[in-house]
XYZ file of C-alpha atoms in Angstrom:
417
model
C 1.721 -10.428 -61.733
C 4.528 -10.777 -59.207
C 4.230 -14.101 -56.677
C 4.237 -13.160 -53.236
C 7.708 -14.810 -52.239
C 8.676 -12.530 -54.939
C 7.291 -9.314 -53.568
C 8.592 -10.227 -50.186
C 12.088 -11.346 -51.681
C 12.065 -7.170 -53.334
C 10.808 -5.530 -49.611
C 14.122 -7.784 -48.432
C 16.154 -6.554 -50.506
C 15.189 -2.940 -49.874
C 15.925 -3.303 -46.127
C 19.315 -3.260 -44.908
C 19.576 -6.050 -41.845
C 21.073 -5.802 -38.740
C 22.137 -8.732 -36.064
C 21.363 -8.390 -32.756
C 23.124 -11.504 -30.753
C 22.520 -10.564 -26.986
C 21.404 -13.481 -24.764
C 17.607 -13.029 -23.545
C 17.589 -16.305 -21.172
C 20.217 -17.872 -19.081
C 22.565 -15.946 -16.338
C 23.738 -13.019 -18.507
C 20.179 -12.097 -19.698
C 19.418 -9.857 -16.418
C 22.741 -7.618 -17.945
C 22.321 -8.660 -22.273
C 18.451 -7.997 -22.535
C 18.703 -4.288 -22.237
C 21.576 -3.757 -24.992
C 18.808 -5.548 -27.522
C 16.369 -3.202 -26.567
C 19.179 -0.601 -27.020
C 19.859 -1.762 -30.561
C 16.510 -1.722 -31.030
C 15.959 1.825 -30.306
C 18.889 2.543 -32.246
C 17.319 1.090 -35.405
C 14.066 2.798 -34.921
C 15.846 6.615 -34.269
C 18.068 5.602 -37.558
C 14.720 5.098 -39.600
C 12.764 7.862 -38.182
C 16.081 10.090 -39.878
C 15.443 7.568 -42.987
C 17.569 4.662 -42.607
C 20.744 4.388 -44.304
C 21.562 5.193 -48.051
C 18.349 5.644 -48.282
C 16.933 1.998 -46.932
C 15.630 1.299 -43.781
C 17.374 -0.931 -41.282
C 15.999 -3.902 -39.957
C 16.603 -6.270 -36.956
C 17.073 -9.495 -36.580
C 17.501 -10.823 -33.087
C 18.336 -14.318 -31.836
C 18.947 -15.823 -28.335
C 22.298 -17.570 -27.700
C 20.834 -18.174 -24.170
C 24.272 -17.897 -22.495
C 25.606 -20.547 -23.841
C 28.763 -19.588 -25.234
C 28.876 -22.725 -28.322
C 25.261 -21.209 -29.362
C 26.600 -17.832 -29.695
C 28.795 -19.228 -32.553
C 25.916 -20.989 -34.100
C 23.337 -18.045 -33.779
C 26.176 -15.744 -35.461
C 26.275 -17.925 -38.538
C 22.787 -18.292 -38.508
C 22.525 -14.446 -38.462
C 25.384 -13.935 -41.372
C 24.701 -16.693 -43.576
C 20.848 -17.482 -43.377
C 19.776 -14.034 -42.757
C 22.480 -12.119 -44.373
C 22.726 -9.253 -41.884
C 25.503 -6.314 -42.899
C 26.911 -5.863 -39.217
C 25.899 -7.347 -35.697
C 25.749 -5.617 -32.158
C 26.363 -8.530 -29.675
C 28.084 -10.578 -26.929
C 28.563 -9.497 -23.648
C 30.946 -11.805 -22.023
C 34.393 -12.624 -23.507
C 34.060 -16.142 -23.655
C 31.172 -15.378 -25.967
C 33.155 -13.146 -28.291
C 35.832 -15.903 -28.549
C 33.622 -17.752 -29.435
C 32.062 -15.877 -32.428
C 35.342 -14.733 -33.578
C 36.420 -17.793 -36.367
C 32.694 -16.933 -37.836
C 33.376 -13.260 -37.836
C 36.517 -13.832 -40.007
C 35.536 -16.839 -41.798
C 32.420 -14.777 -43.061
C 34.297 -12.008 -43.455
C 31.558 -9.708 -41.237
C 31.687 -6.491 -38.476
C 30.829 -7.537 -34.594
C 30.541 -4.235 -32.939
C 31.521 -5.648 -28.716
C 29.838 -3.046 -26.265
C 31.508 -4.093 -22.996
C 34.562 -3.504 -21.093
C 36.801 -6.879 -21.516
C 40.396 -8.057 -20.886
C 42.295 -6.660 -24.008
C 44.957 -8.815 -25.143
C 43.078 -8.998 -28.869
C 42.728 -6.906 -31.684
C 40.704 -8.373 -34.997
C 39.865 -7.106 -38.284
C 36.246 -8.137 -38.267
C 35.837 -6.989 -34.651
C 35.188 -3.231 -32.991
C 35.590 -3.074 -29.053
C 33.256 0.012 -27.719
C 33.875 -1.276 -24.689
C 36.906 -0.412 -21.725
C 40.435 -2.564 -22.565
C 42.073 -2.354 -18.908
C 43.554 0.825 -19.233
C 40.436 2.491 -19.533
C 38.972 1.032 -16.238
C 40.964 -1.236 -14.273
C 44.295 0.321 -13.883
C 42.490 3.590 -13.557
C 40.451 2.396 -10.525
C 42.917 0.397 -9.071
C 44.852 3.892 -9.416
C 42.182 5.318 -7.747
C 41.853 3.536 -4.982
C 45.853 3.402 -4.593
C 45.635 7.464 -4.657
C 44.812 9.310 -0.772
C 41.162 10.184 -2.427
C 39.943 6.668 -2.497
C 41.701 5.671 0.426
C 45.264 4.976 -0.211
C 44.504 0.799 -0.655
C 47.365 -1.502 0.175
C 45.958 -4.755 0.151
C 43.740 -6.495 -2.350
C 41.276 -8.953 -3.231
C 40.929 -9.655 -6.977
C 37.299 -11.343 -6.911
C 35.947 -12.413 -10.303
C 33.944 -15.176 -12.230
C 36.036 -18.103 -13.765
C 36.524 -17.389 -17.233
C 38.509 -15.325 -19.771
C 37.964 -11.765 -19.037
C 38.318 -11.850 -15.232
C 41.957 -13.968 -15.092
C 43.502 -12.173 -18.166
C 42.221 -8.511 -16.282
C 43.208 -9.752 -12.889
C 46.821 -11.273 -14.492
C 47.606 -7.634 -15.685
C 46.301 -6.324 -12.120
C 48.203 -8.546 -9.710
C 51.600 -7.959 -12.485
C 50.415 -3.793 -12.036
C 49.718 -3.962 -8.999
C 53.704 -5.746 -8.262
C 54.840 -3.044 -10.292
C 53.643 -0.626 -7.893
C 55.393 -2.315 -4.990
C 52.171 -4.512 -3.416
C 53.677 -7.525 -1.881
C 52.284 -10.854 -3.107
C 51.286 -11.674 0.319
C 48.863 -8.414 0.020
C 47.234 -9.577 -3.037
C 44.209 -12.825 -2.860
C 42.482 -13.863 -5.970
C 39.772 -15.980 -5.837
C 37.166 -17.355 -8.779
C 33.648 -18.714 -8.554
C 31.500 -19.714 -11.521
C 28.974 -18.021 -13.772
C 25.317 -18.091 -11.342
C 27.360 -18.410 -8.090
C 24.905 -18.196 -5.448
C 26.462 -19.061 -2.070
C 28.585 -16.782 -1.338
C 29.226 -16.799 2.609
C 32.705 -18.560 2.422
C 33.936 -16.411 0.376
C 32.826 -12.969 1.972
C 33.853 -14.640 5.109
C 37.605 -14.908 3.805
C 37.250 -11.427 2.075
C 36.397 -9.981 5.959
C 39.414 -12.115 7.004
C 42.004 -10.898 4.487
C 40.949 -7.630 5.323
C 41.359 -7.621 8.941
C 45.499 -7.430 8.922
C 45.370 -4.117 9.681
C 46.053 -2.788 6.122
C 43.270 -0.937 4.047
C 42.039 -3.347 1.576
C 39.349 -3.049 -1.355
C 37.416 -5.910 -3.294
C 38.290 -5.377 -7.512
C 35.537 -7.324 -8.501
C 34.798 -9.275 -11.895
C 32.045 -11.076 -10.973
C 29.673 -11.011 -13.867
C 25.782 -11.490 -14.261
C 23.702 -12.497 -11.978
C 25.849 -13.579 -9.259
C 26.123 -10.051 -8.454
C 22.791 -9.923 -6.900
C 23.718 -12.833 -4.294
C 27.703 -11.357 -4.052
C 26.129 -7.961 -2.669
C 23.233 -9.053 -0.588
C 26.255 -11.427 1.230
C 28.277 -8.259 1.697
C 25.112 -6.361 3.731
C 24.372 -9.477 6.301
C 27.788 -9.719 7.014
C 28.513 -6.415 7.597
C 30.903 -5.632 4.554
C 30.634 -1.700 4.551
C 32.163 0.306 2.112
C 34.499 2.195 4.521
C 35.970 -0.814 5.662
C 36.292 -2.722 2.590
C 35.078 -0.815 -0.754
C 34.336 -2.942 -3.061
C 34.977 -1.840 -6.654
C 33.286 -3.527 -9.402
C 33.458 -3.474 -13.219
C 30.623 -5.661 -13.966
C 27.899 -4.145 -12.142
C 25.914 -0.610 -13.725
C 22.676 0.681 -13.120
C 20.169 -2.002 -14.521
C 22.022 -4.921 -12.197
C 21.537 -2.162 -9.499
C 18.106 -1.865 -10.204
C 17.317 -5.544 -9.027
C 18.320 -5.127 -5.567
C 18.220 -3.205 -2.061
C 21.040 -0.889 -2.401
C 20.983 0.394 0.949
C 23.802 -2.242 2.337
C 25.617 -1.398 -1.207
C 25.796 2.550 -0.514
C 29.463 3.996 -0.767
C 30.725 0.984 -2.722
C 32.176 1.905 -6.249
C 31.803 1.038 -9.739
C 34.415 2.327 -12.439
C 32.907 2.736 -15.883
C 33.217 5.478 -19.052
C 29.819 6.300 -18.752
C 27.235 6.755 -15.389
C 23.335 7.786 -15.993
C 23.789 10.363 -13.450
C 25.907 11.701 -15.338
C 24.652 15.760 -16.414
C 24.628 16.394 -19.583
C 22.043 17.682 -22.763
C 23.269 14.551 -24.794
C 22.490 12.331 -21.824
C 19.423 13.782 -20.627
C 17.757 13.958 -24.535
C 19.354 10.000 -24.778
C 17.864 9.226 -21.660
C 13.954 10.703 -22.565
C 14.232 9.426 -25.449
C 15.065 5.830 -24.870
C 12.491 6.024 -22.094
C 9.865 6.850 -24.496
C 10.822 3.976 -26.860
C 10.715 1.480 -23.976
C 7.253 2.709 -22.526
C 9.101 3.028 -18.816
C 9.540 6.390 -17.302
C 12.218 4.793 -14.780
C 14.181 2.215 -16.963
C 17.881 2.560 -16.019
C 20.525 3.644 -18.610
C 24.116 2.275 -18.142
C 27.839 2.091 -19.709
C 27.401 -1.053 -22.257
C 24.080 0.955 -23.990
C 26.192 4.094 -24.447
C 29.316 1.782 -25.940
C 26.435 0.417 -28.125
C 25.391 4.064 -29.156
C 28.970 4.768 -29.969
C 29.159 1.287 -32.392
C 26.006 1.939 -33.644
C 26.517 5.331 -34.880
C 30.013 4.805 -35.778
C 28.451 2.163 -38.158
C 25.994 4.359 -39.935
C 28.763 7.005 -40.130
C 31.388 4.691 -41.686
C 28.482 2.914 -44.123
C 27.530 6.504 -45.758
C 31.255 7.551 -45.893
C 31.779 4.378 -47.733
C 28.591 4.610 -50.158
C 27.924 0.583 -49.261
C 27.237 -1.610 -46.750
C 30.176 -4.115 -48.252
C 32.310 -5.374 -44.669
C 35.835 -4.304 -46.394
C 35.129 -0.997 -47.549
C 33.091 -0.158 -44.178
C 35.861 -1.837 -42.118
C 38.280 0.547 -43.340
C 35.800 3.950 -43.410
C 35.122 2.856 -39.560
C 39.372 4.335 -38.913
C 38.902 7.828 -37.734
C 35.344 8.451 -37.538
C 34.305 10.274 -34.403
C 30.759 10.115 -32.965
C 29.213 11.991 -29.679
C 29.027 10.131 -26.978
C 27.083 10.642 -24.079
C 29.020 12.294 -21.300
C 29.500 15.739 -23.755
C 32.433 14.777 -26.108
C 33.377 12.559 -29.059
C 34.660 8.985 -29.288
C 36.972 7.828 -32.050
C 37.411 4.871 -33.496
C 41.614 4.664 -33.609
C 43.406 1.915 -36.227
C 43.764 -0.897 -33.349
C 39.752 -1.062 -33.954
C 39.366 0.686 -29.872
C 37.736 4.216 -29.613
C 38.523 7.439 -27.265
C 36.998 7.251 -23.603
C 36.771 9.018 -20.393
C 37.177 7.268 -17.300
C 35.163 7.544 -14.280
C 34.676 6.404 -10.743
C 31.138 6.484 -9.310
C 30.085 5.463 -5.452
C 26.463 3.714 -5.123
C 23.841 5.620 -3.913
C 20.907 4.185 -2.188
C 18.648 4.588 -5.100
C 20.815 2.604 -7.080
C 22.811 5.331 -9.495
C 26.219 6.492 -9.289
C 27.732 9.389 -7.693
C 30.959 10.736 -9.841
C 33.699 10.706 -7.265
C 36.892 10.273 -9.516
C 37.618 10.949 -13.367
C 40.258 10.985 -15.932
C 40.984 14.373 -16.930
C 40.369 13.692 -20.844
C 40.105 10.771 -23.185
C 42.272 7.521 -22.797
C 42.907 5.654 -26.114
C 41.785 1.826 -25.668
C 45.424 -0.226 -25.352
C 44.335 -3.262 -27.060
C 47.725 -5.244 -26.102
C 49.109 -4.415 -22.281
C 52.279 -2.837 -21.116
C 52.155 -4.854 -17.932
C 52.571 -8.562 -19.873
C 56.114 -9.447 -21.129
C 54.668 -11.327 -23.819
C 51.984 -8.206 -24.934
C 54.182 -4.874 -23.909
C 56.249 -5.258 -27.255
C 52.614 -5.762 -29.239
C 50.559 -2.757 -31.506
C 47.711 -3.319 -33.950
C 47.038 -1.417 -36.680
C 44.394 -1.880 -39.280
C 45.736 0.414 -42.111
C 46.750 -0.185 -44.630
C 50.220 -1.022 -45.479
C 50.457 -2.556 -41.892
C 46.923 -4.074 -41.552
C 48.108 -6.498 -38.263
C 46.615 -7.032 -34.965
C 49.951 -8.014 -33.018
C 53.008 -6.330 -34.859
C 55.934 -6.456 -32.580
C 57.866 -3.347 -32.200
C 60.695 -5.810 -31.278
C 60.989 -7.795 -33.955
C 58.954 -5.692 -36.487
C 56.820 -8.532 -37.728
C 53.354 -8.954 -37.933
C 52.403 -12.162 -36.028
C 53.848 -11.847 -32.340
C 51.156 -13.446 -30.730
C 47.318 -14.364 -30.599
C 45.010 -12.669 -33.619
């Protein structure tokens, strides 16, 4: 007769587990929570088709509670302890630095579902997300272009950590490449939960009253949004004086507040809920049926989490085996639908295929496609707009297999990963 720690030791075995590192508490949970849920979902459509080589998936989910140490820890805890094959996770990029020495010590696959400030390219690592190319420069662009209102002065708004400097470093040296003065460019940083934010709208209003057109590029991040907006309305910040452009803020942070003030102001993102197609509309039916709410929000993150996800499966049945290095390397090339009608590939610097678009708030909190790219953009892991990244490529193949090779020097090693 077989013990019961036995039996359940065999059902263990027959399940292959998943990580799911998202924080559920703490300032990021109002944007995190959702892409659980999403994983989730993903897991449950994946075993309702059978799992994968022929075992079903499981999930394991923990809370790093934004805080950023406790990601690290959780990962571990999630690779070593409960010996999951791949994990979907992190949100901001202090987070994924943070994870990334487990990752490679561990030798396991983080799929990262948000848009983040480029500038790194790992083995152990897949960005689903936007680098800057494939939404910063393109909004700035549009914003710069007569369409969005030919912009010529700037405020580069953003939370104080990793990914809004590096993003706004590569704007403000973009933005000087493109003729801006210096004088027509103010950054300014507040930190993660920010609440009080009439100073600073007050010297937004200021800045903007030279007499030039100027637009907000914001990177504020989680739920500082909520207070950042509802500042804008009472003072008066309308989107045809000042547009405010944001990278952080989708459809679920939307769905927490009066949008009416907000209407006209612009997010740029690869993927809107509004946006029409059969892929979207089954996606979104479907994912409303899992979560048991006919009007639950769907945003950009939860498709780049689709993408991952289904890039995974894909790579692990091309492969024959869950193992990290043979899955690592069957990841190169695979294409997957995304949601907007086309495919996203995953290209050897470990980024994927995207389309770009601009979307303008409406008052019921979606986004109205004004602006978009007229194909894919390939992510650009290291930027052109650096002097110490513009000489940079990564690519995971084999016989190069490096995350910084410098064209210069033609060495692998030229900076960071």
């Amino acid at each position: 007769m077989i013990g019961a720690g036995a039996t359940s030791a065999i059902a263990a075995e027959e399940t292959i587990k998943v990580g799911v590192l998202h924080s559920l508490s703490g300032t990021m949970a109002i944007s995190e929570t959702t892409l659980k849920d999403t994983v989730l979902f993903l897991i449950d459509e994946q075993n309702k088709k059978g799992g994968v080589l022929g075992k079903k998936l499981e999930a394991v989910v923990v809370d790093p509670a934004s805080n950023w140490p406790l990601f690290a820890e959780k990962a571990r805890e999630l690779i070593s302890q409960n010996g999951v094959s791949v994990v979907f996770g992190c949100w901001t990029s202090v987070s994924r630095k943070s994870v990334l020495p487990v990752f490679k010590e561990l030798n396991s696959i983080l799929f990262y579902p948000v848009q983040y400030e480029g500038e790194e390219s790992e083995r152990n690592v897949f960005y689903t997300g936007a680098a800057p190319n494939q939404q910063a420069i393109p909004a700035v662009d549009y914003l710069m272009s007569e369409d969005g209102g030919s912009v010529k002065r700037w405020v580069l708004e953003g939370t104080d950590y990793v990914y809004p400097r590096t993003t706004n470093k590569i704007l403000e040296a973009y933005l000087l490449s493109k003729g801006v003065a210096a004088e027509d460019i103010m950054v300014n940083y507040t930190p993660f939960g920010f609440s009080d934010w009439q100073t600073e709208v007050s010297a937004i209003k200021k800045f903007g009253s030279a007499g030039k057109k100027t637009a907000v590029v914001s990177t504020v991040n989680g739920d500082a949004n909520v207070p950042f907006y509802k500042e804008l309305g009472n003072q008066g910040v309308k989107a045809t004086d000042i547009p405010v452009v944001a990278f952080s803020v989708g459809e679920e942070e939307l769905a927490g507040i009066d949008t009416k003030p907000l209407v006209g102001h612009l997010a740029a993102w690869n993927y809107f809920q509004s946006i029409d197609t059969p892929e979207n509309a089954e996606f979104i039916k479907k994912w409303r049926a899992f979560i048991g709410n006919d009007k639950r929000t769907t945003n950009d993150p939860m498709e780049a989490t689709v993408i991952g996800f289904n890039a995974w499966v894909k790579a692990v049945e091309k492969a024959g085996t869950i193992a990290p290095d043979s899955v690592i390397d069957a990841l190169i090339g695979v294409s997957v639908p995304n949601l907007t009608g086309g495919f996203s590939t995953i290209m050897p610097n470990h980024h994927i295929t995207k389309p770009v678009y601009i979307g303008e708030i409406q008052d019921d909190g979606q986004l109205d496609v004004v602006w978009q790219t007229p194909g894919l953009v390939v992510g650009d892991e290291w930027s052109d707009y650096l002097p110490d990244s513009k000489d940079l490529i990564s690519d995971w193949r084999a016989p190069m297999s490096c995350g910084n090779f410098n064209v210069a020097t033609g060495k692998c090693g030229g900076k960071g990963s």
